[in-house]
Amino acid sequence: MTEQAPQQPHRRPLRCGAPRTPRPRPERRPAPPAPTLLARRVRRTTVRWARRLRRLRPAALSARWIVPAAVLAGAAAGGAYGALRTPEYAATSYVVVVPTERSDPAAALGFATAYGRVAAQVAVVGDAAVWSGVPARTLKESVRTATSPDAPMISVTATSSSAGTAVGMADGVARSLVVNGSQMQSRTHVRVLPFSRAVEPTSPVTPSAPLAALVGGCAGGLLGGLGLLVRPKRRPVAPAHAGGPASVPGPATASAACSPQQQETV
């Protein structure tokens, strides 16, 4: 028998060329620092409250607590609104329209109504912005006028966060009406005269924090009551019987309907 030569292991042929460059290894990122004791406590508390909120259901809140909770929420919202809102002051100045010899009181009443409607435009065109010391846009947005159907009088009311600024705007618009009425007197045959200057207010016209809290509490109670009225009512669940559903007896047969005595006689 002929002996077989041992097989040599397969070797890859060597490649000629430039040597292989080693691949750069990625840099290892440093491990994140271990959480501190305070961080672990905060995380546990957050997880605990999150689980409690998940278990909470709208039905868990009893119906008797809906209205008090709504009242407290409305009072808190109203109080916060009254405390955080900037107080505003209002000042009012009056102007009267007087007829001349060539006119009558009815015409003066009509021109008073007309001047009251165009008071804002007259103030912007005139020098009311210069006299009051505010921009024309602010003057147009913060001033409102009112007229009376019985007397040829115009009331000019200005609101501002400063009492002095409100007085200046009201007097400035009233002065513009007087100047414009004097220029148009030869055509309208009426005179526009200042009747009363504005008085500096001592208290703001915006509601205070207690009043806003009271209004908010009333509104919250009203909404809570409406919520109780429109909420869906629960249907009573019938108790389940221990022995299952009750069986309905079948119809009695003729033989079963007969008495035992009748069966014996037969």
PDB file of C-alpha atoms in Angstrom:
ATOM      1  CA  MET A   1       0.000   0.000   0.000  1.00  0.00           C
ATOM      2  CA  THR A   2       1.232   3.398  -0.899  1.00  0.00           C
ATOM      3  CA  GLU A   3       1.337   6.069   1.811  1.00  0.00           C
ATOM      4  CA  GLN A   4      -0.429   9.337   1.042  1.00  0.00           C
ATOM      5  CA  ALA A   5       1.466  12.572   1.546  1.00  0.00           C
ATOM      6  CA  PRO A   6       0.051  14.841   4.269  1.00  0.00           C
ATOM      7  CA  GLN A   7      -1.977  17.722   2.916  1.00  0.00           C
ATOM      8  CA  GLN A   8      -0.544  21.134   3.529  1.00  0.00           C
ATOM      9  CA  PRO A   9      -2.844  23.914   4.841  1.00  0.00           C
ATOM     10  CA  HIS A  10      -4.184  26.351   2.300  1.00  0.00           C
ATOM     11  CA  ARG A  11      -2.420  29.661   2.391  1.00  0.00           C
ATOM     12  CA  ARG A  12      -3.617  32.866   0.799  1.00  0.00           C
ATOM     13  CA  PRO A  13      -1.286  34.265  -1.813  1.00  0.00           C
ATOM     14  CA  LEU A  14       0.588  37.366  -0.854  1.00  0.00           C
ATOM     15  CA  ARG A  15      -0.515  40.534  -2.601  1.00  0.00           C
ATOM     16  CA  CYS A  16       2.090  42.866  -3.847  1.00  0.00           C
ATOM     17  CA  GLY A  17       1.584  46.539  -3.305  1.00  0.00           C
ATOM     18  CA  ALA A  18       1.393  49.129  -0.572  1.00  0.00           C
ATOM     19  CA  PRO A  19       0.983  47.811   2.975  1.00  0.00           C
ATOM     20  CA  ARG A  20      -2.384  48.046   4.615  1.00  0.00           C
ATOM     21  CA  THR A  21      -2.942  50.957   6.933  1.00  0.00           C
ATOM     22  CA  PRO A  22      -4.513  50.056  10.246  1.00  0.00           C
ATOM     23  CA  ARG A  23      -8.083  51.243  10.712  1.00  0.00           C
ATOM     24  CA  PRO A  24      -8.553  53.880  13.368  1.00  0.00           C
ATOM     25  CA  ARG A  25     -10.391  52.561  16.369  1.00  0.00           C
ATOM     26  CA  PRO A  26     -13.421  54.578  17.498  1.00  0.00           C
ATOM     27  CA  GLU A  27     -12.858  56.570  20.605  1.00  0.00           C
ATOM     28  CA  ARG A  28     -14.633  55.273  23.641  1.00  0.00           C
ATOM     29  CA  ARG A  29     -17.023  57.732  25.178  1.00  0.00           C
ATOM     30  CA  PRO A  30     -16.654  58.248  28.873  1.00  0.00           C
ATOM     31  CA  ALA A  31     -19.331  56.642  30.983  1.00  0.00           C
ATOM     32  CA  PRO A  32     -22.027  59.059  32.234  1.00  0.00           C
ATOM     33  CA  PRO A  33     -21.615  60.060  35.844  1.00  0.00           C
ATOM     34  CA  ALA A  34     -23.687  58.235  38.389  1.00  0.00           C
ATOM     35  CA  PRO A  35     -26.849  60.120  39.444  1.00  0.00           C
ATOM     36  CA  THR A  36     -26.621  61.885  42.724  1.00  0.00           C
ATOM     37  CA  LEU A  37     -28.825  61.180  45.703  1.00  0.00           C
ATOM     38  CA  LEU A  38     -30.979  64.229  45.029  1.00  0.00           C
ATOM     39  CA  ALA A  39     -31.505  63.215  41.398  1.00  0.00           C
ATOM     40  CA  ARG A  40     -32.579  59.712  42.434  1.00  0.00           C
ATOM     41  CA  ARG A  41     -35.071  61.105  44.934  1.00  0.00           C
ATOM     42  CA  VAL A  42     -36.535  63.488  42.376  1.00  0.00           C
ATOM     43  CA  ARG A  43     -36.882  60.652  39.890  1.00  0.00           C
ATOM     44  CA  ARG A  44     -38.610  58.406  42.411  1.00  0.00           C
ATOM     45  CA  THR A  45     -41.026  61.159  43.378  1.00  0.00           C
ATOM     46  CA  THR A  46     -41.825  61.920  39.736  1.00  0.00           C
ATOM     47  CA  VAL A  47     -42.480  58.260  38.944  1.00  0.00           C
ATOM     48  CA  ARG A  48     -44.651  57.879  42.055  1.00  0.00           C
ATOM     49  CA  TRP A  49     -46.847  60.883  41.182  1.00  0.00           C
ATOM     50  CA  ALA A  50     -47.068  59.806  37.544  1.00  0.00           C
ATOM     51  CA  ARG A  51     -48.448  56.439  38.649  1.00  0.00           C
ATOM     52  CA  ARG A  52     -50.979  58.121  40.918  1.00  0.00           C
ATOM     53  CA  LEU A  53     -52.161  60.384  38.106  1.00  0.00           C
ATOM     54  CA  ARG A  54     -52.592  57.393  35.838  1.00  0.00           C
ATOM     55  CA  ARG A  55     -54.772  55.660  38.390  1.00  0.00           C
ATOM     56  CA  LEU A  56     -56.902  58.767  38.848  1.00  0.00           C
ATOM     57  CA  ARG A  57     -60.154  58.715  36.906  1.00  0.00           C
ATOM     58  CA  PRO A  58     -62.800  61.414  36.404  1.00  0.00           C
ATOM     59  CA  ALA A  59     -65.265  59.249  38.312  1.00  0.00           C
ATOM     60  CA  ALA A  60     -63.018  59.352  41.367  1.00  0.00           C
ATOM     61  CA  LEU A  61     -64.042  62.962  41.967  1.00  0.00           C
ATOM     62  CA  SER A  62     -67.326  62.930  43.837  1.00  0.00           C
ATOM     63  CA  ALA A  63     -70.156  65.054  42.512  1.00  0.00           C
ATOM     64  CA  ARG A  64     -70.390  67.021  45.736  1.00  0.00           C
ATOM     65  CA  TRP A  65     -66.842  68.347  45.306  1.00  0.00           C
ATOM     66  CA  ILE A  66     -67.246  69.607  41.736  1.00  0.00           C
ATOM     67  CA  VAL A  67     -68.939  72.907  42.619  1.00  0.00           C
ATOM     68  CA  PRO A  68     -66.573  73.824  45.511  1.00  0.00           C
ATOM     69  CA  ALA A  69     -63.564  73.007  43.360  1.00  0.00           C
ATOM     70  CA  ALA A  70     -64.940  75.157  40.533  1.00  0.00           C
ATOM     71  CA  VAL A  71     -65.570  78.043  42.967  1.00  0.00           C
ATOM     72  CA  LEU A  72     -62.020  77.863  44.325  1.00  0.00           C
ATOM     73  CA  ALA A  73     -60.533  77.685  40.825  1.00  0.00           C
ATOM     74  CA  GLY A  74     -62.593  80.662  39.623  1.00  0.00           C
ATOM     75  CA  ALA A  75     -61.699  82.725  42.702  1.00  0.00           C
ATOM     76  CA  ALA A  76     -58.009  81.971  42.255  1.00  0.00           C
ATOM     77  CA  ALA A  77     -58.118  82.897  38.560  1.00  0.00           C
ATOM     78  CA  GLY A  78     -60.050  86.112  39.236  1.00  0.00           C
ATOM     79  CA  GLY A  79     -57.743  87.144  42.067  1.00  0.00           C
ATOM     80  CA  ALA A  80     -54.663  86.539  39.939  1.00  0.00           C
ATOM     81  CA  TYR A  81     -56.171  88.557  37.092  1.00  0.00           C
ATOM     82  CA  GLY A  82     -57.009  91.465  39.393  1.00  0.00           C
ATOM     83  CA  ALA A  83     -53.569  91.431  41.002  1.00  0.00           C
ATOM     84  CA  LEU A  84     -51.527  91.147  37.797  1.00  0.00           C
ATOM     85  CA  ARG A  85     -53.494  93.528  35.576  1.00  0.00           C
ATOM     86  CA  THR A  86     -52.225  97.085  35.320  1.00  0.00           C
ATOM     87  CA  PRO A  87     -54.689  99.524  36.948  1.00  0.00           C
ATOM     88  CA  GLU A  88     -56.283 102.095  34.647  1.00  0.00           C
ATOM     89  CA  TYR A  89     -57.595 105.546  35.498  1.00  0.00           C
ATOM     90  CA  ALA A  90     -60.379 107.465  33.754  1.00  0.00           C
ATOM     91  CA  ALA A  91     -60.850 111.244  33.499  1.00  0.00           C
ATOM     92  CA  THR A  92     -63.812 113.048  31.917  1.00  0.00           C
ATOM     93  CA  SER A  93     -64.023 116.552  30.449  1.00  0.00           C
ATOM     94  CA  TYR A  94     -67.220 118.264  29.227  1.00  0.00           C
ATOM     95  CA  VAL A  95     -67.915 120.573  26.272  1.00  0.00           C
ATOM     96  CA  VAL A  96     -71.177 122.407  25.536  1.00  0.00           C
ATOM     97  CA  VAL A  97     -72.535 123.648  22.195  1.00  0.00           C
ATOM     98  CA  VAL A  98     -74.397 126.978  22.332  1.00  0.00           C
ATOM     99  CA  PRO A  99     -76.474 128.397  19.440  1.00  0.00           C
ATOM    100  CA  THR A 100     -75.825 131.921  18.160  1.00  0.00           C
ATOM    101  CA  GLU A 101     -78.403 134.559  17.206  1.00  0.00           C
ATOM    102  CA  ARG A 102     -78.757 133.053  13.743  1.00  0.00           C
ATOM    103  CA  SER A 103     -79.445 129.540  15.037  1.00  0.00           C
ATOM    104  CA  ASP A 104     -81.791 127.673  17.406  1.00  0.00           C
ATOM    105  CA  PRO A 105     -81.359 125.077  20.220  1.00  0.00           C
ATOM    106  CA  ALA A 106     -82.360 122.209  17.935  1.00  0.00           C
ATOM    107  CA  ALA A 107     -79.458 123.003  15.620  1.00  0.00           C
ATOM    108  CA  ALA A 108     -77.080 123.178  18.596  1.00  0.00           C
ATOM    109  CA  LEU A 109     -78.270 119.744  19.724  1.00  0.00           C
ATOM    110  CA  GLY A 110     -77.677 118.308  16.263  1.00  0.00           C
ATOM    111  CA  PHE A 111     -74.186 119.802  15.994  1.00  0.00           C
ATOM    112  CA  ALA A 112     -73.350 118.462  19.478  1.00  0.00           C
ATOM    113  CA  THR A 113     -74.159 114.954  18.281  1.00  0.00           C
ATOM    114  CA  ALA A 114     -72.070 115.478  15.144  1.00  0.00           C
ATOM    115  CA  TYR A 115     -69.075 116.794  17.090  1.00  0.00           C
ATOM    116  CA  GLY A 116     -69.298 113.839  19.450  1.00  0.00           C
ATOM    117  CA  ARG A 117     -69.036 111.400  16.560  1.00  0.00           C
ATOM    118  CA  VAL A 118     -66.005 113.057  14.952  1.00  0.00           C
ATOM    119  CA  ALA A 119     -64.230 114.019  18.170  1.00  0.00           C
ATOM    120  CA  ALA A 120     -61.487 111.405  17.698  1.00  0.00           C
ATOM    121  CA  GLN A 121     -60.703 112.572  14.161  1.00  0.00           C
ATOM    122  CA  VAL A 122     -60.744 116.219  15.212  1.00  0.00           C
ATOM    123  CA  ALA A 123     -58.314 115.419  18.019  1.00  0.00           C
ATOM    124  CA  VAL A 124     -55.941 113.565  15.696  1.00  0.00           C
ATOM    125  CA  VAL A 125     -55.998 116.334  13.076  1.00  0.00           C
ATOM    126  CA  GLY A 126     -55.635 119.069  15.696  1.00  0.00           C
ATOM    127  CA  ASP A 127     -52.996 119.621  18.329  1.00  0.00           C
ATOM    128  CA  ALA A 128     -54.507 117.334  20.979  1.00  0.00           C
ATOM    129  CA  ALA A 129     -51.540 114.953  20.756  1.00  0.00           C
ATOM    130  CA  VAL A 130     -49.143 117.833  21.444  1.00  0.00           C
ATOM    131  CA  TRP A 131     -51.194 119.197  24.338  1.00  0.00           C
ATOM    132  CA  SER A 132     -51.639 115.793  25.990  1.00  0.00           C
ATOM    133  CA  GLY A 133     -48.105 114.541  25.297  1.00  0.00           C
ATOM    134  CA  VAL A 134     -49.101 111.151  23.863  1.00  0.00           C
ATOM    135  CA  PRO A 135     -48.996 109.719  20.317  1.00  0.00           C
ATOM    136  CA  ALA A 136     -52.003 110.223  18.068  1.00  0.00           C
ATOM    137  CA  ARG A 137     -52.621 106.462  17.895  1.00  0.00           C
ATOM    138  CA  THR A 138     -52.827 106.175  21.678  1.00  0.00           C
ATOM    139  CA  LEU A 139     -55.093 109.206  21.782  1.00  0.00           C
ATOM    140  CA  LYS A 140     -57.471 107.670  19.258  1.00  0.00           C
ATOM    141  CA  GLU A 141     -57.621 104.297  21.062  1.00  0.00           C
ATOM    142  CA  SER A 142     -57.941 105.616  24.629  1.00  0.00           C
ATOM    143  CA  VAL A 143     -60.518 108.402  24.193  1.00  0.00           C
ATOM    144  CA  ARG A 144     -64.267 107.915  23.824  1.00  0.00           C
ATOM    145  CA  THR A 145     -67.045 110.470  23.670  1.00  0.00           C
ATOM    146  CA  ALA A 146     -70.733 110.460  24.572  1.00  0.00           C
ATOM    147  CA  THR A 147     -73.601 112.849  23.881  1.00  0.00           C
ATOM    148  CA  SER A 148     -76.978 113.442  25.487  1.00  0.00           C
ATOM    149  CA  PRO A 149     -80.269 113.448  23.518  1.00  0.00           C
ATOM    150  CA  ASP A 150     -81.679 116.161  25.791  1.00  0.00           C
ATOM    151  CA  ALA A 151     -78.788 118.616  26.144  1.00  0.00           C
ATOM    152  CA  PRO A 152     -76.147 119.827  23.626  1.00  0.00           C
ATOM    153  CA  MET A 153     -73.273 118.537  25.772  1.00  0.00           C
ATOM    154  CA  ILE A 154     -70.319 116.301  24.903  1.00  0.00           C
ATOM    155  CA  SER A 155     -68.431 114.232  27.480  1.00  0.00           C
ATOM    156  CA  VAL A 156     -64.839 113.269  26.629  1.00  0.00           C
ATOM    157  CA  THR A 157     -63.484 110.343  28.683  1.00  0.00           C
ATOM    158  CA  ALA A 158     -59.852 109.199  28.482  1.00  0.00           C
ATOM    159  CA  THR A 159     -58.341 106.084  30.115  1.00  0.00           C
ATOM    160  CA  SER A 160     -54.676 105.509  30.892  1.00  0.00           C
ATOM    161  CA  SER A 161     -52.413 103.719  33.350  1.00  0.00           C
ATOM    162  CA  SER A 162     -51.478 107.144  34.770  1.00  0.00           C
ATOM    163  CA  ALA A 163     -54.031 109.520  36.282  1.00  0.00           C
ATOM    164  CA  GLY A 164     -52.202 112.621  35.008  1.00  0.00           C
ATOM    165  CA  THR A 165     -52.005 111.270  31.472  1.00  0.00           C
ATOM    166  CA  ALA A 166     -55.738 110.533  31.470  1.00  0.00           C
ATOM    167  CA  VAL A 167     -56.487 114.124  32.551  1.00  0.00           C
ATOM    168  CA  GLY A 168     -54.188 115.524  29.858  1.00  0.00           C
ATOM    169  CA  MET A 169     -55.791 113.476  27.091  1.00  0.00           C
ATOM    170  CA  ALA A 170     -59.346 114.396  28.107  1.00  0.00           C
ATOM    171  CA  ASP A 171     -58.554 118.125  28.311  1.00  0.00           C
ATOM    172  CA  GLY A 172     -56.570 117.990  25.062  1.00  0.00           C
ATOM    173  CA  VAL A 173     -59.443 116.478  23.076  1.00  0.00           C
ATOM    174  CA  ALA A 174     -61.922 118.934  24.601  1.00  0.00           C
ATOM    175  CA  ARG A 175     -59.648 121.845  23.679  1.00  0.00           C
ATOM    176  CA  SER A 176     -59.404 120.561  20.107  1.00  0.00           C
ATOM    177  CA  LEU A 177     -63.201 120.500  19.865  1.00  0.00           C
ATOM    178  CA  VAL A 178     -63.390 124.079  21.112  1.00  0.00           C
ATOM    179  CA  VAL A 179     -60.780 125.278  18.608  1.00  0.00           C
ATOM    180  CA  ASN A 180     -62.456 123.450  15.735  1.00  0.00           C
ATOM    181  CA  GLY A 181     -65.872 124.806  16.723  1.00  0.00           C
ATOM    182  CA  SER A 182     -64.503 128.360  16.798  1.00  0.00           C
ATOM    183  CA  GLN A 183     -63.080 127.946  13.298  1.00  0.00           C
ATOM    184  CA  MET A 184     -66.393 126.570  11.970  1.00  0.00           C
ATOM    185  CA  GLN A 185     -68.628 129.058  13.815  1.00  0.00           C
ATOM    186  CA  SER A 186     -69.255 131.232  10.746  1.00  0.00           C
ATOM    187  CA  ARG A 187     -70.669 128.200   8.899  1.00  0.00           C
ATOM    188  CA  THR A 188     -72.418 126.276  11.661  1.00  0.00           C
ATOM    189  CA  HIS A 189     -73.731 129.314  13.587  1.00  0.00           C
ATOM    190  CA  VAL A 190     -73.020 127.539  16.898  1.00  0.00           C
ATOM    191  CA  ARG A 191     -70.298 128.017  19.461  1.00  0.00           C
ATOM    192  CA  VAL A 192     -68.383 125.209  21.211  1.00  0.00           C
ATOM    193  CA  LEU A 193     -67.394 126.222  24.742  1.00  0.00           C
ATOM    194  CA  PRO A 194     -65.568 124.326  27.513  1.00  0.00           C
ATOM    195  CA  PHE A 195     -68.025 123.398  30.259  1.00  0.00           C
ATOM    196  CA  SER A 196     -65.893 121.509  32.812  1.00  0.00           C
ATOM    197  CA  ARG A 197     -62.294 120.393  32.900  1.00  0.00           C
ATOM    198  CA  ALA A 198     -61.243 116.873  33.859  1.00  0.00           C
ATOM    199  CA  VAL A 199     -60.499 116.105  37.502  1.00  0.00           C
ATOM    200  CA  GLU A 200     -57.567 113.848  38.369  1.00  0.00           C
ATOM    201  CA  PRO A 201     -58.945 110.488  39.557  1.00  0.00           C
ATOM    202  CA  THR A 202     -57.902 109.080  42.915  1.00  0.00           C
ATOM    203  CA  SER A 203     -58.823 105.414  42.354  1.00  0.00           C
ATOM    204  CA  PRO A 204     -58.565 103.164  39.300  1.00  0.00           C
ATOM    205  CA  VAL A 205     -61.612 102.069  37.352  1.00  0.00           C
ATOM    206  CA  THR A 206     -60.358  98.499  36.933  1.00  0.00           C
ATOM    207  CA  PRO A 207     -61.687  95.989  39.494  1.00  0.00           C
ATOM    208  CA  SER A 208     -59.511  95.284  42.502  1.00  0.00           C
ATOM    209  CA  ALA A 209     -58.133  91.845  43.352  1.00  0.00           C
ATOM    210  CA  PRO A 210     -60.840  90.985  45.965  1.00  0.00           C
ATOM    211  CA  LEU A 211     -63.633  92.050  43.622  1.00  0.00           C
ATOM    212  CA  ALA A 212     -62.113  90.093  40.730  1.00  0.00           C
ATOM    213  CA  ALA A 213     -61.768  87.042  42.997  1.00  0.00           C
ATOM    214  CA  LEU A 214     -65.436  87.352  44.016  1.00  0.00           C
ATOM    215  CA  VAL A 215     -66.569  87.579  40.396  1.00  0.00           C
ATOM    216  CA  GLY A 216     -64.346  84.656  39.425  1.00  0.00           C
ATOM    217  CA  GLY A 217     -65.712  82.526  42.268  1.00  0.00           C
ATOM    218  CA  CYS A 218     -69.306  83.228  41.201  1.00  0.00           C
ATOM    219  CA  ALA A 219     -68.502  82.373  37.606  1.00  0.00           C
ATOM    220  CA  GLY A 220     -66.729  79.181  38.679  1.00  0.00           C
ATOM    221  CA  GLY A 221     -69.697  78.101  40.814  1.00  0.00           C
ATOM    222  CA  LEU A 222     -72.067  78.750  37.917  1.00  0.00           C
ATOM    223  CA  LEU A 223     -69.958  76.703  35.531  1.00  0.00           C
ATOM    224  CA  GLY A 224     -69.624  73.904  38.078  1.00  0.00           C
ATOM    225  CA  GLY A 225     -73.404  73.772  38.540  1.00  0.00           C
ATOM    226  CA  LEU A 226     -73.946  73.662  34.796  1.00  0.00           C
ATOM    227  CA  GLY A 227     -71.407  70.861  34.573  1.00  0.00           C
ATOM    228  CA  LEU A 228     -73.383  68.846  37.110  1.00  0.00           C
ATOM    229  CA  LEU A 229     -76.584  69.369  35.153  1.00  0.00           C
ATOM    230  CA  VAL A 230     -75.223  68.302  31.774  1.00  0.00           C
ATOM    231  CA  ARG A 231     -73.019  65.419  32.894  1.00  0.00           C
ATOM    232  CA  PRO A 232     -74.221  61.912  31.896  1.00  0.00           C
ATOM    233  CA  LYS A 233     -75.941  59.924  34.616  1.00  0.00           C
ATOM    234  CA  ARG A 234     -74.758  56.442  35.557  1.00  0.00           C
ATOM    235  CA  ARG A 235     -77.087  53.555  34.913  1.00  0.00           C
ATOM    236  CA  PRO A 236     -77.633  51.174  37.846  1.00  0.00           C
ATOM    237  CA  VAL A 237     -76.012  47.796  37.326  1.00  0.00           C
ATOM    238  CA  ALA A 238     -78.257  44.821  38.061  1.00  0.00           C
ATOM    239  CA  PRO A 239     -76.730  42.411  40.629  1.00  0.00           C
ATOM    240  CA  ALA A 240     -75.569  39.143  39.160  1.00  0.00           C
ATOM    241  CA  HIS A 241     -77.290  35.977  40.556  1.00  0.00           C
ATOM    242  CA  ALA A 242     -75.109  33.309  42.035  1.00  0.00           C
ATOM    243  CA  GLY A 243     -76.921  30.472  40.302  1.00  0.00           C
ATOM    244  CA  GLY A 244     -76.900  32.051  36.876  1.00  0.00           C
ATOM    245  CA  PRO A 245     -79.870  33.308  34.887  1.00  0.00           C
ATOM    246  CA  ALA A 246     -83.317  32.255  36.100  1.00  0.00           C
ATOM    247  CA  SER A 247     -84.847  29.420  34.086  1.00  0.00           C
ATOM    248  CA  VAL A 248     -88.311  29.842  32.609  1.00  0.00           C
ATOM    249  CA  PRO A 249     -90.643  26.910  33.290  1.00  0.00           C
ATOM    250  CA  GLY A 250     -91.994  25.180  30.261  1.00  0.00           C
ATOM    251  CA  PRO A 251     -95.696  24.713  29.457  1.00  0.00           C
ATOM    252  CA  ALA A 252     -97.473  22.076  31.526  1.00  0.00           C
ATOM    253  CA  THR A 253     -98.706  18.957  29.687  1.00  0.00           C
ATOM    254  CA  ALA A 254    -102.197  17.496  29.969  1.00  0.00           C
ATOM    255  CA  SER A 255    -101.114  14.550  32.092  1.00  0.00           C
ATOM    256  CA  ALA A 256     -99.185  16.780  34.478  1.00  0.00           C
ATOM    257  CA  ALA A 257    -102.110  19.178  34.819  1.00  0.00           C
ATOM    258  CA  CYS A 258    -104.425  16.441  36.110  1.00  0.00           C
ATOM    259  CA  SER A 259    -104.566  15.787  39.823  1.00  0.00           C
ATOM    260  CA  PRO A 260    -103.449  12.455  41.302  1.00  0.00           C
ATOM    261  CA  GLN A 261    -107.053  11.547  42.215  1.00  0.00           C
ATOM    262  CA  GLN A 262    -108.179  11.967  38.638  1.00  0.00           C
ATOM    263  CA  GLN A 263    -105.330   9.797  37.465  1.00  0.00           C
ATOM    264  CA  GLU A 264    -106.407   7.020  39.895  1.00  0.00           C
ATOM    265  CA  THR A 265    -110.062   7.099  38.809  1.00  0.00           C
ATOM    266  CA  VAL A 266    -109.017   6.888  35.214  1.00  0.00           C
TER     267      VAL A 266
END
